XYZ file of C-alpha atoms in Angstrom:
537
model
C 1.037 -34.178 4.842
C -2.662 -33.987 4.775
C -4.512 -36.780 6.177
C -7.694 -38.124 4.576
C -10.175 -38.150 6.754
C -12.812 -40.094 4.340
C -15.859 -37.331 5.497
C -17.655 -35.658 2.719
C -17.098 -31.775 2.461
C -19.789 -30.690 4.940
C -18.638 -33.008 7.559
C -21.086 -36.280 7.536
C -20.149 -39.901 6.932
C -20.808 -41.054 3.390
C -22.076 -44.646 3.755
C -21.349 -47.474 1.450
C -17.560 -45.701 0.031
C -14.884 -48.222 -0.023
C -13.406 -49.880 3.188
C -9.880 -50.823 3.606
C -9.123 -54.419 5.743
C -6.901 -53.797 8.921
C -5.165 -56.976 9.502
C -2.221 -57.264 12.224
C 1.166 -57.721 10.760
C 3.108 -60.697 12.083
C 5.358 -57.599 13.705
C 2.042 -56.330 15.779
C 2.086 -53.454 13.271
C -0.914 -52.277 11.036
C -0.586 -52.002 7.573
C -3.723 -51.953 4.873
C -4.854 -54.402 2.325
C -7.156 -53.166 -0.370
C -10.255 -54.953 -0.201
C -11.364 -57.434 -2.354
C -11.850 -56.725 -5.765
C -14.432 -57.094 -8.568
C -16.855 -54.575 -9.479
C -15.707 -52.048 -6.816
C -13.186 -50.198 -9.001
C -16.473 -49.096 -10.737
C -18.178 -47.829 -7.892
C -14.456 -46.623 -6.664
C -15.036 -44.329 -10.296
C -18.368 -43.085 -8.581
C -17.268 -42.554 -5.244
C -14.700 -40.180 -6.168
C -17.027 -38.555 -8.695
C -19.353 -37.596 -5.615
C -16.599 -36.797 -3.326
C -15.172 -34.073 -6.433
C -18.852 -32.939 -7.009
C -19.402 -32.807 -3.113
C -16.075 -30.396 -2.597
C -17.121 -28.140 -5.568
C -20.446 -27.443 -4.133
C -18.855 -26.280 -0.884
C -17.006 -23.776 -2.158
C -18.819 -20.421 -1.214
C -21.345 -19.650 -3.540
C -20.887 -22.159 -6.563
C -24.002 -24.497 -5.224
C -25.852 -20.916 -5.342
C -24.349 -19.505 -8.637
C -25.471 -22.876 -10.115
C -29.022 -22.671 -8.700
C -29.638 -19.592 -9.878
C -28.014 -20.487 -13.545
C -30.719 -23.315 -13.462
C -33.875 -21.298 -11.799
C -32.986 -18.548 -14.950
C -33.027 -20.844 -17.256
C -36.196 -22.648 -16.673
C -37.825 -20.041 -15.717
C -37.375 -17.361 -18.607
C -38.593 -20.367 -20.943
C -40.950 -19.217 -22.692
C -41.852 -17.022 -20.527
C -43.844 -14.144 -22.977
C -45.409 -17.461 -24.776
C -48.981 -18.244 -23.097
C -51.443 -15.227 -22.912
C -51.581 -13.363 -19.871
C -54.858 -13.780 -17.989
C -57.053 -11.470 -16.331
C -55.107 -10.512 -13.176
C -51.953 -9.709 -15.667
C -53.348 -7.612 -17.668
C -54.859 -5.588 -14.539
C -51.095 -5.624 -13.661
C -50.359 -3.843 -16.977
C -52.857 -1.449 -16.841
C -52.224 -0.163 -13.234
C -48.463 0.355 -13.371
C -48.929 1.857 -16.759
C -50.744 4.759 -14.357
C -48.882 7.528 -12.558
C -47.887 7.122 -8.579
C -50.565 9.441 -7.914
C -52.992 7.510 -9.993
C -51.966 3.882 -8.523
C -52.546 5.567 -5.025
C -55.874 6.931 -5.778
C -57.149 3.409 -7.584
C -55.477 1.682 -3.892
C -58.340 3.641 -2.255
C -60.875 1.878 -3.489
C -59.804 -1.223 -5.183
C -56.491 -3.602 -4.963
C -55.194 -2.057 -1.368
C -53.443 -5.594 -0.704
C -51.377 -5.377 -4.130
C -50.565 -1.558 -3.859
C -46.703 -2.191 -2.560
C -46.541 -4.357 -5.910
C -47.560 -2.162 -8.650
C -45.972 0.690 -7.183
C -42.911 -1.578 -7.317
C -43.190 -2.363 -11.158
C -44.162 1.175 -11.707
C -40.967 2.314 -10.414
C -38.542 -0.287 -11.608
C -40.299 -0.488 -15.457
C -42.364 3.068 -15.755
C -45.517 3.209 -17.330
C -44.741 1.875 -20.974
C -44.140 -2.067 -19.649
C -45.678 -4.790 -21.507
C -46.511 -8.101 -19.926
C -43.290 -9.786 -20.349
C -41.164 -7.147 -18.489
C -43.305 -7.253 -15.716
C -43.024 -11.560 -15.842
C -39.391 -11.322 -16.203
C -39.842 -9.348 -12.682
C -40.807 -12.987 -10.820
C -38.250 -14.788 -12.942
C -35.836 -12.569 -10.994
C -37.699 -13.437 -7.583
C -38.178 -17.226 -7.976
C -34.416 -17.423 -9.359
C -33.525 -15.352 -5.519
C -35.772 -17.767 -3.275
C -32.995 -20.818 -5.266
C -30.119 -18.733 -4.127
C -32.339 -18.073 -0.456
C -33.054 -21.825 -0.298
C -29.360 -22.923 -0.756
C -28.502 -20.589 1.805
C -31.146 -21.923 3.961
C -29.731 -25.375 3.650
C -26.086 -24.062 4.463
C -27.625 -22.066 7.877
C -29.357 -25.617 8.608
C -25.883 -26.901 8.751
C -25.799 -28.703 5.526
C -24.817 -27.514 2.196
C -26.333 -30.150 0.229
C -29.570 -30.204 1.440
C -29.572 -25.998 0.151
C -28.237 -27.401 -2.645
C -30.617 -30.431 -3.396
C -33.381 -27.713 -2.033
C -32.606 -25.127 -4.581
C -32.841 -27.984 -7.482
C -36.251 -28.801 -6.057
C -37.913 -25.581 -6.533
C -37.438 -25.420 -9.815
C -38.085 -28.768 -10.840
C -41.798 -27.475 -9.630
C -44.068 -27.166 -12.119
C -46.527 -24.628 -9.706
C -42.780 -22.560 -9.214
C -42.715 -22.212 -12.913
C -46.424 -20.828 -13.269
C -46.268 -18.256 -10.804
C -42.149 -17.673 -11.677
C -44.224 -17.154 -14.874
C -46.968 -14.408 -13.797
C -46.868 -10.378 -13.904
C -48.079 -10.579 -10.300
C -46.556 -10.222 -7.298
C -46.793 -14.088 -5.972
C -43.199 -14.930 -7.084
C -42.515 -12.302 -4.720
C -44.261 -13.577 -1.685
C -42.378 -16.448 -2.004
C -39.262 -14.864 -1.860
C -39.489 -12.760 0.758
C -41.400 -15.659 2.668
C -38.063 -17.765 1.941
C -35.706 -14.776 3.100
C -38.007 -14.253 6.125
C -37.425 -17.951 7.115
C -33.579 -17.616 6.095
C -33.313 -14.961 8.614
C -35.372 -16.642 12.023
C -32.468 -19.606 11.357
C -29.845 -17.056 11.730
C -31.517 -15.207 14.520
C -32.181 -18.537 16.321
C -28.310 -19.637 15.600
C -27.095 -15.857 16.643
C -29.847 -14.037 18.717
C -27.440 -11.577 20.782
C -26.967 -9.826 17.042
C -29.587 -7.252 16.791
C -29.101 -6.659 13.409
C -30.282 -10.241 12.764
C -33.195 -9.306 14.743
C -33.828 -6.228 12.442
C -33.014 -8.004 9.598
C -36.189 -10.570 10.362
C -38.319 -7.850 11.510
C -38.057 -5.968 7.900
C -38.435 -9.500 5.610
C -41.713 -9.829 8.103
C -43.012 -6.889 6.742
C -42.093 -7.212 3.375
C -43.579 -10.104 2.948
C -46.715 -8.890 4.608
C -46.440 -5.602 2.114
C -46.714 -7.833 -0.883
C -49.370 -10.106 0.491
C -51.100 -9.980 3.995
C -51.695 -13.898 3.769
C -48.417 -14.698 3.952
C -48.082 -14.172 7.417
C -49.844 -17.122 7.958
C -46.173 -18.355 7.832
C -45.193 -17.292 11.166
C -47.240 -20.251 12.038
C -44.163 -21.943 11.248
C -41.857 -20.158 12.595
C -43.265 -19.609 15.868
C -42.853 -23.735 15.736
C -39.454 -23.857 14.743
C -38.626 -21.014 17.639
C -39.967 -23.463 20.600
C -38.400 -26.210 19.158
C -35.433 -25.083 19.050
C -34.685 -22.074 21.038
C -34.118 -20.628 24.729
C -37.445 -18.682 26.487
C -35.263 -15.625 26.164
C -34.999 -15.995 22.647
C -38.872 -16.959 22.113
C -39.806 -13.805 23.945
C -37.722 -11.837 21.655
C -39.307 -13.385 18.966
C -43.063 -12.679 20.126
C -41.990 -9.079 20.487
C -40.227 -8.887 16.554
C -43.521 -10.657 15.246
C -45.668 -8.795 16.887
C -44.074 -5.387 15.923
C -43.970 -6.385 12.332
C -47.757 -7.375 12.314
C -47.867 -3.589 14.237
C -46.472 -2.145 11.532
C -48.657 -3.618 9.052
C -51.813 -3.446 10.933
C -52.985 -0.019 8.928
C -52.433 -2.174 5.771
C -54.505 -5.323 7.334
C -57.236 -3.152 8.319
C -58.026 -0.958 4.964
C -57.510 -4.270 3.077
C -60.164 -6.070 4.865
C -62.412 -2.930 4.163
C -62.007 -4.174 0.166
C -63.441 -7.610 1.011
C -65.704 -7.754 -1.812
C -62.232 -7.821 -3.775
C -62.722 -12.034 -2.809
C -66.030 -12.105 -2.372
C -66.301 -14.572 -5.275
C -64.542 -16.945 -3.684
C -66.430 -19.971 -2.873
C -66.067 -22.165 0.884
C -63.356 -24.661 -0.532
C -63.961 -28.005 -0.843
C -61.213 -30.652 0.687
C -60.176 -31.351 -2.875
C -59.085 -27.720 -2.801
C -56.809 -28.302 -0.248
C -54.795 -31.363 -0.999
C -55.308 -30.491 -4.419
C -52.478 -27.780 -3.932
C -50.310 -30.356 -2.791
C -50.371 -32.778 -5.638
C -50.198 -30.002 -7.585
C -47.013 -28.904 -6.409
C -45.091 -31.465 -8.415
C -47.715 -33.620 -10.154
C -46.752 -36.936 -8.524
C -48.356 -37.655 -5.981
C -47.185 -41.008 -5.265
C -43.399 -39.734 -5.762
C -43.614 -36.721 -3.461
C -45.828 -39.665 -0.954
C -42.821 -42.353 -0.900
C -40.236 -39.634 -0.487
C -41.783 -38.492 2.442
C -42.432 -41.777 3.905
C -38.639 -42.316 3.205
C -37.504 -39.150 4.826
C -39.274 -40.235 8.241
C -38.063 -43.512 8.238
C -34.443 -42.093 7.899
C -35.416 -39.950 11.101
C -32.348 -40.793 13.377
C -30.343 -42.825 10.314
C -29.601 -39.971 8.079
C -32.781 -37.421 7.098
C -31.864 -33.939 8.172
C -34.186 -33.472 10.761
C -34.181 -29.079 10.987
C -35.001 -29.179 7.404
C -37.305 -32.000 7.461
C -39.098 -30.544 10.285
C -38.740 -26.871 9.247
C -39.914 -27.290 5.499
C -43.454 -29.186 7.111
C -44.389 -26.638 8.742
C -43.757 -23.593 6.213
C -45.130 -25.707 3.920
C -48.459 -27.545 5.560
C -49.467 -24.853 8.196
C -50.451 -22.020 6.343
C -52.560 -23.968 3.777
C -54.639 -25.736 6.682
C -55.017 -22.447 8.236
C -56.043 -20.377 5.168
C -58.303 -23.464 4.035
C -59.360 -23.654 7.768
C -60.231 -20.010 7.469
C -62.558 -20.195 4.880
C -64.947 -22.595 5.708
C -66.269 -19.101 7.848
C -64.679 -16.372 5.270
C -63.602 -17.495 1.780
C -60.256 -16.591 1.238
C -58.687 -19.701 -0.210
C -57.069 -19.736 -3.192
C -53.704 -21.914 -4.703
C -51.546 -18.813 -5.873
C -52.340 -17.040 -2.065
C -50.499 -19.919 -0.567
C -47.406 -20.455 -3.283
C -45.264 -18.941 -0.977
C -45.237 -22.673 0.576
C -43.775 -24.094 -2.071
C -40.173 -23.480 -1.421
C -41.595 -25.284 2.122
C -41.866 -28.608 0.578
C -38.611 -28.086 -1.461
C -37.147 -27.804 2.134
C -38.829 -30.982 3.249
C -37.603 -33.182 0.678
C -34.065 -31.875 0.394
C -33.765 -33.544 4.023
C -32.998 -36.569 2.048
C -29.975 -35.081 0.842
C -27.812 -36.262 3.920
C -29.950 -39.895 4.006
C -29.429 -40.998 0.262
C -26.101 -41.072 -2.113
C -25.704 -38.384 -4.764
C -26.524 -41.277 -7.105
C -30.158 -41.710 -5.817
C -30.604 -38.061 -4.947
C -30.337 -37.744 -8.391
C -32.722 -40.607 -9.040
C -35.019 -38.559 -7.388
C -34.565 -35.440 -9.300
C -35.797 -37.301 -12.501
C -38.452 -38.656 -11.218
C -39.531 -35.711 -10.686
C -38.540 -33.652 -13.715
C -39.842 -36.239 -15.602
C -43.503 -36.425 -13.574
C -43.698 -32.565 -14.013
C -42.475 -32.071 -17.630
C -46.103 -32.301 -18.665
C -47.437 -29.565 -16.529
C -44.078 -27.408 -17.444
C -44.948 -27.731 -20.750
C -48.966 -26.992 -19.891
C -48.235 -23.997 -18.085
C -46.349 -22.555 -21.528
C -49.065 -23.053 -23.732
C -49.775 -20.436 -26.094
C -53.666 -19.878 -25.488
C -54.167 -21.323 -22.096
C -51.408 -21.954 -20.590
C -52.288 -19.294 -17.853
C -56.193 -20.561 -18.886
C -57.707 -17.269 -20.924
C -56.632 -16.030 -23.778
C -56.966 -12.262 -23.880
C -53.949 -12.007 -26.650
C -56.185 -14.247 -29.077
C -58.975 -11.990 -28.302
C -56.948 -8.845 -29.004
C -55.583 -10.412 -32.171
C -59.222 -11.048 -33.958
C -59.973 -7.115 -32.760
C -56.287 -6.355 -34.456
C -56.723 -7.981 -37.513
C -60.352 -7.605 -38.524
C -61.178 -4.427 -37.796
C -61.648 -1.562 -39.839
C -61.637 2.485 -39.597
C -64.813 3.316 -38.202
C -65.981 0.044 -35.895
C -67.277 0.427 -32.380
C -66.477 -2.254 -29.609
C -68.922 -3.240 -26.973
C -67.829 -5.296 -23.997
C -70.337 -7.252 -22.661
C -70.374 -7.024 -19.289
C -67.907 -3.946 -19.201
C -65.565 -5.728 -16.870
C -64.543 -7.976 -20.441
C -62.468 -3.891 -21.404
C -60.012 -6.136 -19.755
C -58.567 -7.098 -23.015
C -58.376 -4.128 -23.572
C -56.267 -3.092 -20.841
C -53.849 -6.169 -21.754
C -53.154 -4.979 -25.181
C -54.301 -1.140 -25.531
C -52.849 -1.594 -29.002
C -55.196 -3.956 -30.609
C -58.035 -1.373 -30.374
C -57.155 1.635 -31.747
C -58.886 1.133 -34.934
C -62.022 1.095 -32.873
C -64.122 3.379 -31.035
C -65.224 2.135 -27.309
C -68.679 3.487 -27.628
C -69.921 2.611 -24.193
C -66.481 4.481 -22.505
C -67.096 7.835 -20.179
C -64.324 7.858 -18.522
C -61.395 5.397 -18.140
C -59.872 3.592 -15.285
C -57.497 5.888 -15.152
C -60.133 9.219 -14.926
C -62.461 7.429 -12.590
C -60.120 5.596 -10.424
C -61.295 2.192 -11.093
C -60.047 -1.062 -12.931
C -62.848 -0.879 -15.995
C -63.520 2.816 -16.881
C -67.382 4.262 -16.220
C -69.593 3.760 -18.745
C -72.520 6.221 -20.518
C -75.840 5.873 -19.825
C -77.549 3.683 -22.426
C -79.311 6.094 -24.202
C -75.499 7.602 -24.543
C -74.625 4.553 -26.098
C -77.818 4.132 -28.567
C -76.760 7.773 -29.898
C -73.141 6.565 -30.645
C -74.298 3.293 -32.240
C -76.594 5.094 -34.593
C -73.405 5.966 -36.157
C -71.536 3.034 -36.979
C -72.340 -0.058 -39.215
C -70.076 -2.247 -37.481
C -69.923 -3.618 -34.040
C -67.402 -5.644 -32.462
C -68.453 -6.879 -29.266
C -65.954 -9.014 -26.408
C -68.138 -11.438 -24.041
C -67.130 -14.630 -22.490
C -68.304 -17.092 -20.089
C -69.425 -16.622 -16.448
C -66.648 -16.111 -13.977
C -66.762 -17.949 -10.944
C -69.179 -15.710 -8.365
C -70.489 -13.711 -11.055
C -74.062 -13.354 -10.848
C -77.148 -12.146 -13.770
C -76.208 -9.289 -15.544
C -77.510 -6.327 -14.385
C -79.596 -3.342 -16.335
C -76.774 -1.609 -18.080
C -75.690 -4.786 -19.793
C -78.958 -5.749 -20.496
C -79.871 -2.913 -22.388
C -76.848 -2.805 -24.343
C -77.336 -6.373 -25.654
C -81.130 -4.952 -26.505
C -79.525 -2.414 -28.440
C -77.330 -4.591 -30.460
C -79.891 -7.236 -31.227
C -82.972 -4.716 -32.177
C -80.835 -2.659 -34.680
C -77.621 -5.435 -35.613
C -77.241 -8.489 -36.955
C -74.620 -11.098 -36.178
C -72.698 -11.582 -39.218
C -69.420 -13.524 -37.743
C -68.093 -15.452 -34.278
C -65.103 -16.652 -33.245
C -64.786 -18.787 -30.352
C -61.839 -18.564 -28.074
C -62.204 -20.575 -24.705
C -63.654 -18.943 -22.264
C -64.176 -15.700 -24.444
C -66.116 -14.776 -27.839
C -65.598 -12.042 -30.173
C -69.156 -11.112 -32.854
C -69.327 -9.073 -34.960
C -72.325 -7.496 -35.289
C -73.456 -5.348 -38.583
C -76.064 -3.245 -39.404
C -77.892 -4.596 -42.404
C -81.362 -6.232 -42.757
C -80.007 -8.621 -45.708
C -77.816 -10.579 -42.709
C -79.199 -13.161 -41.066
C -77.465 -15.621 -38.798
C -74.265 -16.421 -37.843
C -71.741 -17.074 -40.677
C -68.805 -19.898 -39.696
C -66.452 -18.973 -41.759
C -63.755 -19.640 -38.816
C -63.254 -15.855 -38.609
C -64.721 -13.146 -36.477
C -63.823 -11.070 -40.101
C -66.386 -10.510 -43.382
């Protein structure tokens, strides 16, 4: 017969399920009374639910199947609805290039992302629109659930991978980036499978391929983004707390052969600095401004926390506890740290700490009942359901709206326009939707990113451009505000708006955020700007 043993799947003591009374017979023997009853059958009902829920979930891979059924789900939601921004629809336009192409542009521009679009080049081609190249993260922040559930399992707990898994995408910063043709998504996954593997290493080390397992993850992750091996931070933490001098000196040599490998890529990176020279020294609100971020309530994510420590010793799953701080605190401080001497800060170069923080708070998983756990889970859902739904908004979800832009080009112009971009960077709409403007003729184009090796295309010299206008009696022309560290326009765009305002008039404007579309007509009967609502006449 089996004996009950009244442990939950994975081992540990549930605390508060039903106790039996042992009284002594009048024989000396032991027999069992039921407890007294009144509301316990109810809780009895509860109990057992747990206990059935608990025993599914250990099964091999049904807590991962169902995190990854979840991460899908929320994920792909919407996920072609807001506009792509600025960085997407660079995304679009380089992968859309040949290899050779993508390697030239690497040269001179985008080194750090060149692993990335060649990537997307190979697994899409060249005719992918934004939301193939999204759906590409969907697929990595749905693998770093699956990773994280693993993670909790290697931890020695398969609820607090499970409860982990849940956590990441209950995010609303996972959604945004699970949400971007970029390769951040991707970070984080291969930041989570780089931290997966140091657990097994430090659990197994005599297993080289363990070892050569970690040392490839390293340098993936580094491949997609050189920042993220600000993680090791945390994992050179987690190997002297919990492993032999041995295995730490086996470590320092795997680390430092990945960051080897990589240095070619760290050093002709740092030669594209101006790449982030717009970045400003950030603030303090920059920093634990990521944080709050992260999930929206603060003052949850603060009390959760404060419980997990206090359950140090009674419950809290200290590895994971201790494990997701430092993966996700360290490499924030550092990078913010960092940049107080060379700006390099930014929220979506340190995402990859999110699943970090998942980690942290999933340590509660082994403290609390499934009942509260899943107290927590609301509160959370429920704090972040604005920002979920923010993040999907149409127009500015991911804050510019290049497709609303493209659309007033689409549908107003006619055979025969020109299009000015003003500065020339602003062609970036028209790398996003290539489509939209082929009713019009770019003017001000000599050669396109794709000829010159660049992001924007080279443009004629302005008395080029005077020639061509002399032709047309339409002009659309795509400007929008300031980007942050751009500074006065310089002599090309100058004399281009000279152009436009000594021989055109501006006959419509439509305002779209950050961007404007005019159009701009040559007739000396117009006279200001007409609000009719549409960029159109």
């Amino acid at each position: 017969m089996t004996q009950t043993t009244g442990r939950e799947p994975d081992g540990t003591v549930p605390t508060g399920l039903k106790r039996e009374a042992i009284v002594p017979a009048p024989s000396g023997a032991t027999v069992r009374t039921a407890a007294p009853q009144g509301r316990r059958p109810r809780l009895d009902r509860l109990d057992r639910l747990e206990e059935r829920g608990y025993e599914l979930l250990a099964r091999p891979w049904r807590a991962e199947a169902l995190v990854a059924l979840i991460c899908v789900t929320v994920f792909s939601w919407w996920v072609g609805r807001p506009s792509p921004w600025w960085d997407e629809a660079v995304t679009r336009d380089v992968t859309s290039r040949p290899t050779s192409e993508i390697l030239d542009l690497t040269e001179h521009v985008d080194l750090v992302h060149a692993s990335y679009y060649l990537l997307v080049h190979g697994l899409l081609g060249a005719s992918a629109t934004i939301t193939p190249i999204r759906l590409l993260s969907v697929a990595a922040a749905t693998v770093t659930g699956v990773l994280l559930v693993r993670l909790g399992r290697e931890l020695g707990s398969g609820r607090v991978g499970f409860l982990a898994g849940l956590l990441w995408v209950v995010a609303p910063l996972a959604s945004r980036y699970a949400q971007e043709a970029r390769p951040y998504a991707m970070v984080a996954m291969m930041a989570t499978a780089s931290t997966l593997a140091l657990v097994r290493v430090c659990r197994k080390p005599w297993r080289r391929t363990r070892w050569a397992v970690y040392g490839v993850c390293l340098v993936g992750l580094g491949l997609f983004n050189v920042i993220g091996l600000t993680l090791l931070a945390s994992h050179v933490c987690y190997v002297l707390a919990t492993s032999a001098r041995r295995v730490r000196l086996r470590w320092y040599l795997s680390a430092g052969l990945a960051v080897a490998l990589l240095s070619p890529l760290l050093y002709f990176s740092s030669q594209q600095s101006a790449q982030v020279a717009w970045l400003p020294v950030p603030a303090l609100n920059r920093l634990y401004g990521f944080f709050q971020a992260e999930y929206e309530v603060t003052w949850a994510l603060v009390a959760l926390l404060v419980l997990a420590f206090a359950g140090i010793g009674r419950g809290t799953h200290n590895p994971a506890l201790a494990l997701g701080l430092t993966w996700s605190v360290l490499p924030p401080v550092l990078l913010w740290t960092v940049s107080q001497v060379h700006p390099l800060y930014d929220w979506r170069y340190v995402f990859f700490t999110v699943p970090g923080t998942a980690l942290a708070l999933a340590s509660l998983a082994t403290l609390l009942r499934a009942r509260f756990v899943v107290v927590m889970l609301l509160v959370l859902t429920i704090g972040g359901a604005h920002m979920q739904s923010v993040y999907r908004w149409r127009a500015t979800g991911h804050a510019e709206n290049l497709r609303g832009v493209a659309e007033v080009i689409e549908q107003g112009a006619r055979p025969g326009d020109a299009v000015i971009f003003l500065p020339s960077s602003r062609r970036v709409v028209k790398l996003a939707y290539p489509d939209a403007f082929t009713k019009v003729d770019d003017v001000a184009l000599a050669e396109t990113g794709e000829q010159s090796d660049t992001l924007f295309g080279v443009e004629e010299p302005t008395p080029e451009i005077s020639k061509a206008l002399r032709k047309v009696t339409r002009v659309w022309v795509v400007t929008s505000n300031a980007r942050l560290g751009e500074t006065a326009q310089d002599k090309p765009e100058t004399d281009k708006e000279r152009l436009l305002y000594d021989h055109f008039r501006v006959t419509g404007m439509e305002d779209l955020g950050s961007y404007q579309v005019e159009l701009y007509q040559r007739s000396s009967k117009e006279a200001g700007i007409v609000t009719t609502g549409s960029a159109s006449s």
